[in-house]
Coordinates of C-alpha atoms and ligand atoms in Angstrom, one line a residue:
M1 CA -0.9 -25.7 -64.4
I2 CA -0.3 -25.4 -60.7
N3 CA 2.7 -27.2 -59.0
K4 CA 2.0 -29.9 -57.0
P5 CA 1.5 -30.1 -53.1
V6 CA 4.7 -30.9 -52.1
E7 CA 8.3 -31.1 -54.1
L8 CA 12.1 -30.6 -53.3
Y9 CA 12.8 -26.7 -54.7
R10 CA 16.6 -26.0 -54.7
D11 CA 17.7 -25.6 -51.8
T12 CA 14.4 -26.1 -50.1
L13 CA 11.1 -27.9 -50.4
R14 CA 8.0 -26.5 -51.1
I15 CA 4.9 -27.0 -50.4
I16 CA 1.2 -25.4 -51.4
D17 CA -0.4 -24.3 -48.0
Q18 CA -3.9 -26.5 -48.2
T19 CA -5.4 -24.5 -45.0
R20 CA -5.2 -21.2 -47.5
L21 CA -7.5 -23.3 -50.0
P22 CA -9.9 -23.1 -52.3
E23 CA -9.4 -18.9 -51.7
L24 CA -5.8 -18.8 -51.8
M25 CA -3.2 -20.7 -53.5
R26 CA -0.5 -20.1 -51.7
Y27 CA 3.0 -21.9 -51.7
E28 CA 5.2 -22.2 -48.1
Y29 CA 9.0 -23.1 -49.0
I30 CA 10.4 -25.3 -45.5
Y31 CA 13.7 -24.8 -44.9
T32 CA 13.6 -26.2 -40.9
L33 CA 12.1 -29.7 -39.2
R34 CA 10.2 -27.7 -37.1
Q35 CA 8.7 -26.1 -39.9
G36 CA 7.8 -29.1 -41.6
I37 CA 6.1 -30.7 -38.6
R38 CA 4.3 -27.2 -38.6
A39 CA 3.2 -28.1 -41.5
I40 CA 2.4 -31.8 -40.9
K41 CA -0.2 -30.3 -37.4
E42 CA -1.6 -28.3 -38.9
L43 CA -2.7 -29.9 -42.1
K44 CA -0.9 -27.4 -44.5
V45 CA 0.5 -31.3 -46.2
R46 CA -2.4 -33.7 -45.3
G47 CA -4.0 -37.0 -47.0
A48 CA -1.9 -40.7 -45.9
P49 CA 0.2 -40.9 -48.8
L50 CA 1.5 -37.5 -48.3
L51 CA 2.4 -37.8 -45.8
G52 CA 5.1 -40.7 -45.8
I53 CA 6.1 -38.5 -49.8
F54 CA 6.1 -35.3 -47.7
S55 CA 8.3 -36.7 -44.6
A56 CA 10.4 -38.2 -46.7
Y57 CA 11.7 -35.2 -48.7
L58 CA 11.6 -33.3 -45.6
V59 CA 14.6 -36.3 -43.4
T60 CA 16.2 -35.5 -47.3
L61 CA 16.5 -31.3 -46.7
L62 CA 17.7 -31.8 -42.9
A63 CA 19.9 -33.9 -44.8
M64 CA 21.0 -31.5 -47.8
R65 CA 21.3 -28.2 -45.4
S66 CA 22.8 -29.4 -42.3
K67 CA 26.6 -28.1 -41.7
E68 CA 27.1 -31.1 -39.5
R69 CA 30.8 -32.2 -41.1
Y70 CA 31.1 -35.6 -39.2
L71 CA 28.5 -38.7 -39.7
S72 CA 28.0 -40.4 -37.2
R73 CA 26.8 -37.2 -35.0
L74 CA 24.8 -35.7 -38.2
K75 CA 22.9 -39.6 -38.4
K76 CA 21.9 -38.9 -34.8
R77 CA 20.5 -36.2 -35.8
L78 CA 19.0 -37.1 -38.6
L79 CA 16.9 -40.5 -36.3
N80 CA 16.2 -37.5 -33.7
A81 CA 14.3 -35.2 -36.2
I82 CA 12.6 -38.4 -38.3
S83 CA 11.4 -39.5 -33.3
K84 CA 9.5 -35.9 -33.8
I85 CA 8.3 -36.2 -37.2
E86 CA 6.8 -39.6 -35.8
N87 CA 5.6 -37.6 -33.0
T88 CA 3.3 -35.9 -35.4
R89 CA 0.3 -38.1 -36.4
P90 CA -0.5 -41.1 -35.4
T91 CA -3.2 -42.7 -37.9
A92 CA -2.1 -42.6 -41.0
V93 CA 1.5 -45.8 -41.9
D94 CA 2.4 -44.3 -44.2
L95 CA 4.3 -42.0 -43.0
F96 CA 5.8 -44.3 -40.7
K97 CA 6.6 -46.9 -43.5
A98 CA 8.8 -44.4 -45.6
M99 CA 10.5 -43.4 -42.0
N100 CA 11.1 -46.7 -41.4
E101 CA 13.0 -46.8 -45.2
M102 CA 14.7 -43.6 -44.3
K103 CA 16.4 -45.3 -41.1
D104 CA 17.2 -48.2 -43.0
I105 CA 19.3 -45.3 -45.8
I106 CA 21.0 -43.5 -42.1
R107 CA 21.7 -47.3 -41.1
K108 CA 24.1 -48.3 -43.5
A109 CA 25.2 -44.8 -45.9
K110 CA 28.8 -44.6 -45.3
T111 CA 29.8 -40.9 -46.4
K112 CA 27.7 -37.5 -46.1
E113 CA 27.2 -37.6 -49.6
D114 CA 26.5 -41.0 -50.2
L115 CA 23.8 -40.7 -47.0
V116 CA 22.4 -37.3 -49.2
Q117 CA 22.3 -38.9 -52.0
M118 CA 20.7 -42.0 -51.1
L119 CA 18.3 -40.0 -49.0
R120 CA 17.3 -38.2 -51.9
D121 CA 16.6 -40.9 -54.4
K122 CA 14.6 -43.0 -52.0
A123 CA 12.7 -39.9 -51.7
T124 CA 12.0 -39.2 -55.1
R125 CA 11.8 -42.8 -55.9
I126 CA 8.5 -43.1 -53.1
D127 CA 7.1 -40.4 -54.8
E128 CA 7.2 -41.2 -57.3
S129 CA 6.5 -45.6 -56.9
L130 CA 3.0 -43.0 -55.4
G131 CA 2.6 -41.8 -58.4
E132 CA 2.2 -46.1 -60.6
K133 CA 0.3 -47.2 -57.6
C134 CA -2.1 -44.2 -58.0
E135 CA -2.1 -45.1 -61.3
R136 CA -3.0 -48.6 -61.3
L137 CA -5.2 -49.1 -58.3
S138 CA -7.5 -46.8 -60.1
E139 CA -7.3 -48.6 -63.0
Y140 CA -8.0 -51.5 -61.3
G141 CA -11.1 -49.6 -59.7
L142 CA -12.8 -49.3 -62.9
T143 CA -13.4 -53.4 -63.1
L144 CA -15.6 -52.9 -60.6
F145 CA -18.3 -50.5 -62.6
E146 CA -20.0 -51.8 -66.4
P147 CA -19.0 -49.8 -69.5
N148 CA -21.3 -47.0 -71.5
K149 CA -23.8 -46.6 -67.2
K150 CA -23.7 -43.7 -66.3
Y151 CA -22.5 -43.7 -61.8
R152 CA -22.9 -41.2 -58.8
I153 CA -20.8 -41.2 -57.1
M154 CA -20.1 -40.3 -52.8
T155 CA -16.8 -39.8 -51.1
I156 CA -15.4 -38.7 -48.9
C157 CA -12.5 -35.9 -47.5
N158 CA -9.3 -35.5 -50.4
T159 CA -8.5 -38.5 -51.5
G160 CA -6.6 -37.0 -55.0
F161 CA -4.0 -34.6 -56.2
F162 CA -3.7 -33.0 -53.0
A163 CA -3.6 -36.0 -51.0
T164 CA -1.0 -38.1 -53.0
N165 CA 0.8 -35.7 -55.2
H166 CA -0.5 -37.5 -57.6
I167 CA -3.8 -38.5 -59.7
G168 CA -5.5 -40.2 -56.1
T169 CA -6.8 -42.8 -54.9
A170 CA -11.0 -42.9 -54.1
L171 CA -10.1 -39.6 -55.9
G172 CA -7.9 -41.0 -58.9
I173 CA -11.1 -44.1 -60.2
I174 CA -13.4 -41.3 -60.0
Y175 CA -11.5 -39.7 -62.7
K176 CA -10.6 -42.9 -64.5
L177 CA -14.8 -43.4 -64.8
H178 CA -14.9 -39.3 -66.0
E179 CA -12.2 -40.1 -68.8
K180 CA -14.4 -43.0 -70.1
G181 CA -17.4 -40.7 -69.8
M182 CA -19.1 -42.6 -66.9
I183 CA -19.3 -40.0 -64.5
E184 CA -23.3 -38.5 -64.0
K185 CA -22.1 -36.9 -60.6
V186 CA -20.0 -36.8 -57.6
Y187 CA -21.5 -35.8 -54.6
V188 CA -19.1 -34.3 -51.7
P189 CA -19.8 -34.3 -48.2
E190 CA -17.9 -31.4 -46.8
T191 CA -15.9 -33.5 -44.2
R192 CA -16.0 -31.2 -40.6
P193 CA -14.2 -30.2 -39.0
L194 CA -11.4 -29.3 -41.7
L195 CA -13.7 -29.5 -44.9
Q196 CA -11.2 -31.2 -47.1
G197 CA -14.9 -31.9 -49.4
A198 CA -15.7 -28.8 -49.4
R199 CA -12.3 -27.6 -49.9
L200 CA -10.0 -29.1 -51.6
T201 CA -12.2 -32.2 -53.9
M202 CA -14.5 -29.4 -54.6
W203 CA -11.5 -27.5 -56.2
E204 CA -10.1 -30.3 -57.6
L205 CA -12.9 -31.7 -59.0
S206 CA -13.9 -28.4 -60.3
Q207 CA -10.3 -28.1 -62.6
N208 CA -11.2 -31.4 -64.0
S209 CA -14.4 -30.1 -65.4
V210 CA -15.9 -33.5 -63.1
P211 CA -19.5 -33.0 -62.5
S212 CA -19.9 -32.7 -58.8
V213 CA -21.9 -31.2 -55.7
L214 CA -21.4 -29.8 -52.6
I215 CA -23.6 -31.1 -49.5
T216 CA -23.5 -31.3 -45.9
D217 CA -22.2 -33.8 -43.9
N218 CA -25.9 -34.6 -42.4
A219 CA -27.3 -35.4 -45.6
T220 CA -25.7 -38.1 -46.8
G221 CA -28.5 -40.5 -45.6
F222 CA -31.1 -38.5 -47.2
I223 CA -29.5 -38.3 -50.8
M224 CA -28.4 -41.5 -51.0
E225 CA -31.8 -42.9 -51.6
K226 CA -32.9 -39.8 -53.3
E227 CA -30.2 -38.8 -55.5
G228 CA -30.4 -42.8 -56.4
I229 CA -25.8 -43.4 -55.3
D230 CA -24.7 -45.8 -57.6
A231 CA -21.3 -46.4 -54.9
V232 CA -19.7 -44.6 -52.3
I233 CA -15.7 -44.3 -52.8
V234 CA -13.4 -44.0 -49.6
G235 CA -9.6 -43.8 -49.6
A236 CA -8.0 -45.1 -46.1
D237 CA -5.1 -44.0 -43.9
R238 CA -3.9 -47.2 -42.4
I239 CA -6.0 -50.7 -43.3
A240 CA -5.8 -53.1 -40.9
R241 CA -4.9 -57.4 -41.8
N242 CA -8.8 -58.2 -41.2
G243 CA -9.5 -55.4 -44.0
D244 CA -11.6 -53.1 -41.1
T245 CA -10.3 -49.5 -42.2
A246 CA -9.4 -46.0 -40.8
N247 CA -9.9 -43.2 -43.6
K248 CA -11.0 -39.7 -42.1
I249 CA -13.9 -39.4 -39.6
G250 CA -17.3 -40.2 -41.1
T251 CA -16.1 -42.7 -43.1
L252 CA -18.2 -45.3 -41.1
N253 CA -21.6 -43.1 -41.3
L254 CA -21.5 -43.7 -44.4
A255 CA -20.4 -47.2 -44.5
I256 CA -23.4 -48.0 -42.7
L257 CA -26.1 -46.0 -44.5
A258 CA -24.4 -47.8 -47.5
H259 CA -24.8 -50.7 -46.7
Y260 CA -29.2 -50.1 -45.1
F261 CA -29.2 -48.8 -48.7
D262 CA -27.5 -51.9 -50.4
I263 CA -25.1 -49.5 -52.0
P264 CA -21.8 -51.2 -53.2
F265 CA -19.2 -49.2 -50.9
Y266 CA -15.6 -49.2 -51.6
V267 CA -12.3 -48.0 -50.2
A268 CA -9.2 -47.4 -52.9
A269 CA -5.7 -47.5 -51.3
P270 CA -1.9 -48.7 -52.3
F271 CA -0.8 -51.2 -50.0
T272 CA 1.6 -48.2 -48.8
S273 CA -1.4 -48.2 -46.1
F274 CA -1.6 -50.8 -45.4
D275 CA 0.0 -51.9 -41.7
L276 CA -0.5 -55.7 -41.9
S277 CA 1.6 -55.5 -38.6
I278 CA -1.6 -55.2 -37.4
A279 CA -4.7 -57.8 -37.1
S280 CA -8.0 -55.6 -36.7
G281 CA -9.2 -51.9 -36.2
I282 CA -8.8 -52.1 -32.8
G283 CA -5.4 -51.9 -33.4
I284 CA -4.9 -48.7 -35.4
P285 CA -4.2 -45.7 -33.2
I286 CA -7.1 -42.7 -33.8
E287 CA -5.7 -39.4 -33.5
T288 CA -7.4 -36.3 -31.6
R289 CA -7.7 -33.0 -32.8
S290 CA -8.3 -29.6 -30.9
E291 CA -11.7 -29.1 -29.7
D292 CA -11.1 -25.5 -30.6
E293 CA -11.2 -27.3 -34.9
V294 CA -15.0 -28.4 -33.8
K295 CA -15.7 -25.4 -32.0
R296 CA -15.5 -22.8 -35.0
I297 CA -15.3 -23.1 -38.2
R298 CA -11.9 -20.7 -40.4
K299 CA -11.7 -19.4 -37.0
C300 CA -14.7 -17.6 -36.5
L301 CA -16.4 -19.3 -33.3
I302 CA -19.9 -21.8 -33.1
T303 CA -20.4 -22.2 -29.8
K304 CA -19.7 -20.8 -25.9
E305 CA -16.5 -20.3 -26.1
D306 CA -16.1 -22.1 -22.7
A307 CA -18.0 -25.5 -24.8
R308 CA -16.1 -29.0 -24.5
A309 CA -16.3 -30.6 -27.4
L310 CA -14.7 -34.4 -29.3
N311 CA -12.7 -34.5 -32.1
F312 CA -11.8 -37.7 -33.4
A313 CA -9.9 -37.0 -36.7
F314 CA -10.2 -40.7 -38.4
D315 CA -12.6 -43.9 -37.7
I316 CA -12.4 -47.0 -37.7
T317 CA -14.6 -49.1 -40.7
P318 CA -15.5 -52.8 -39.7
N319 CA -14.7 -55.2 -42.8
F320 CA -17.9 -56.6 -43.4
L321 CA -19.1 -53.5 -44.3
I322 CA -16.3 -52.9 -47.2
S323 CA -17.5 -54.6 -50.7
A324 CA -14.2 -54.5 -51.8
I325 CA -11.0 -53.1 -51.4
V326 CA -9.0 -51.7 -54.2
T327 CA -5.8 -51.5 -54.5
D328 CA -2.6 -51.5 -56.4
K329 CA -1.8 -55.3 -56.6
G330 CA -5.4 -55.8 -57.7
V331 CA -9.0 -56.2 -56.0
F332 CA -9.2 -58.2 -53.3
K333 CA -12.6 -58.9 -51.4
K334 CA -13.8 -61.1 -48.6
P335 CA -12.2 -63.0 -46.9
Y336 CA -9.4 -60.6 -47.5
N337 CA -6.1 -62.4 -47.6
F338 CA -4.0 -59.8 -48.6
I339 CA 0.0 -61.9 -48.3
Ligands
MRU1 O1 -6.5 -35.9 -42.0 P1 -6.8 -35.7 -43.4 O2 -7.1 -34.8 -43.8 O3 -5.1 -36.1 -43.7 O4 -6.9 -37.1 -43.2 C1 -7.3 -38.1 -44.5 C2 -7.9 -38.6 -45.2 O5 -8.9 -38.9 -44.2 C3 -8.0 -39.8 -46.6 O6 -9.4 -39.8 -47.3 C4 -6.6 -41.0 -46.8 O7 -5.6 -40.5 -45.9 C5 -6.5 -41.4 -48.2 S1 -5.9 -39.9 -48.6 C6 -5.7 -41.3 -50.6

């Protein structure tokens, strides 16, 4: 049994360095804001819900470790740290929601001891409630499938334990289907450039004895038809009010292909990944990352050193390509009305 991807451990924050998986299960101990910010930017911790959980624990850790005696100065430092954390990855809304909850507590606390305890309680609650939400949404996801049938499912990126600290979202549904003997096979695109599908999802599925097969990203169309995929299930980094969904780059391709082949395309996400202040996908900020991630595969250069590359980390799937959005509050279908 491995430890959780993110956990407060004594006076540190212990993480699994996801960049080293699957070759190496390496724990890293975070003591400072700088280390925490690096872990987020380098994707040692990743996945929308986990970014919220990690950031909440990071603020708690900074408060716990601070030697600052004056409450007002401590509050100022923590708010300053939060604005740096908010500047790391722009797309996953869970991170911003968790930081807003921490800011509320910082404003309210009357003593340093209260502040530390309240931050710790809140971070733990964010973590635990995410676990409950993943369980609930995974159960709701089951209702989309006919019992006693076996399904061939395609997914993308990693939406399980490594992305949520818990059972997961899209992978949560897949695990529930597997428990009921309803998975024929899961088709996992490698998810270039950082290979979350190949490195993390393949590892998780095999640990849980779920039949799975790795495919290249550019094989998804052919395989959907050739292998008779029954459904595509993906996660989300931010869902707008009209149901437009930002998720890992390549998700839009899957949605268009699923539409072409008439395969149901499901998005699975807890309500923490919804941003109802944004009317549609156009308003969702999309992270662009370094050219080097495209030019290299695990540090090995695969093009000319001076080649230019374009690296959007996420794309937007328009609502009309989504058959249903599975949440912890139930399954939503068009026209989406989440309020
Ligand atoms: O860049 P990443 O690895 O953080 O991207 C993760 C994804 O796109 C996931 O699909 C999404 O966060 C949902 S995780 C439950």
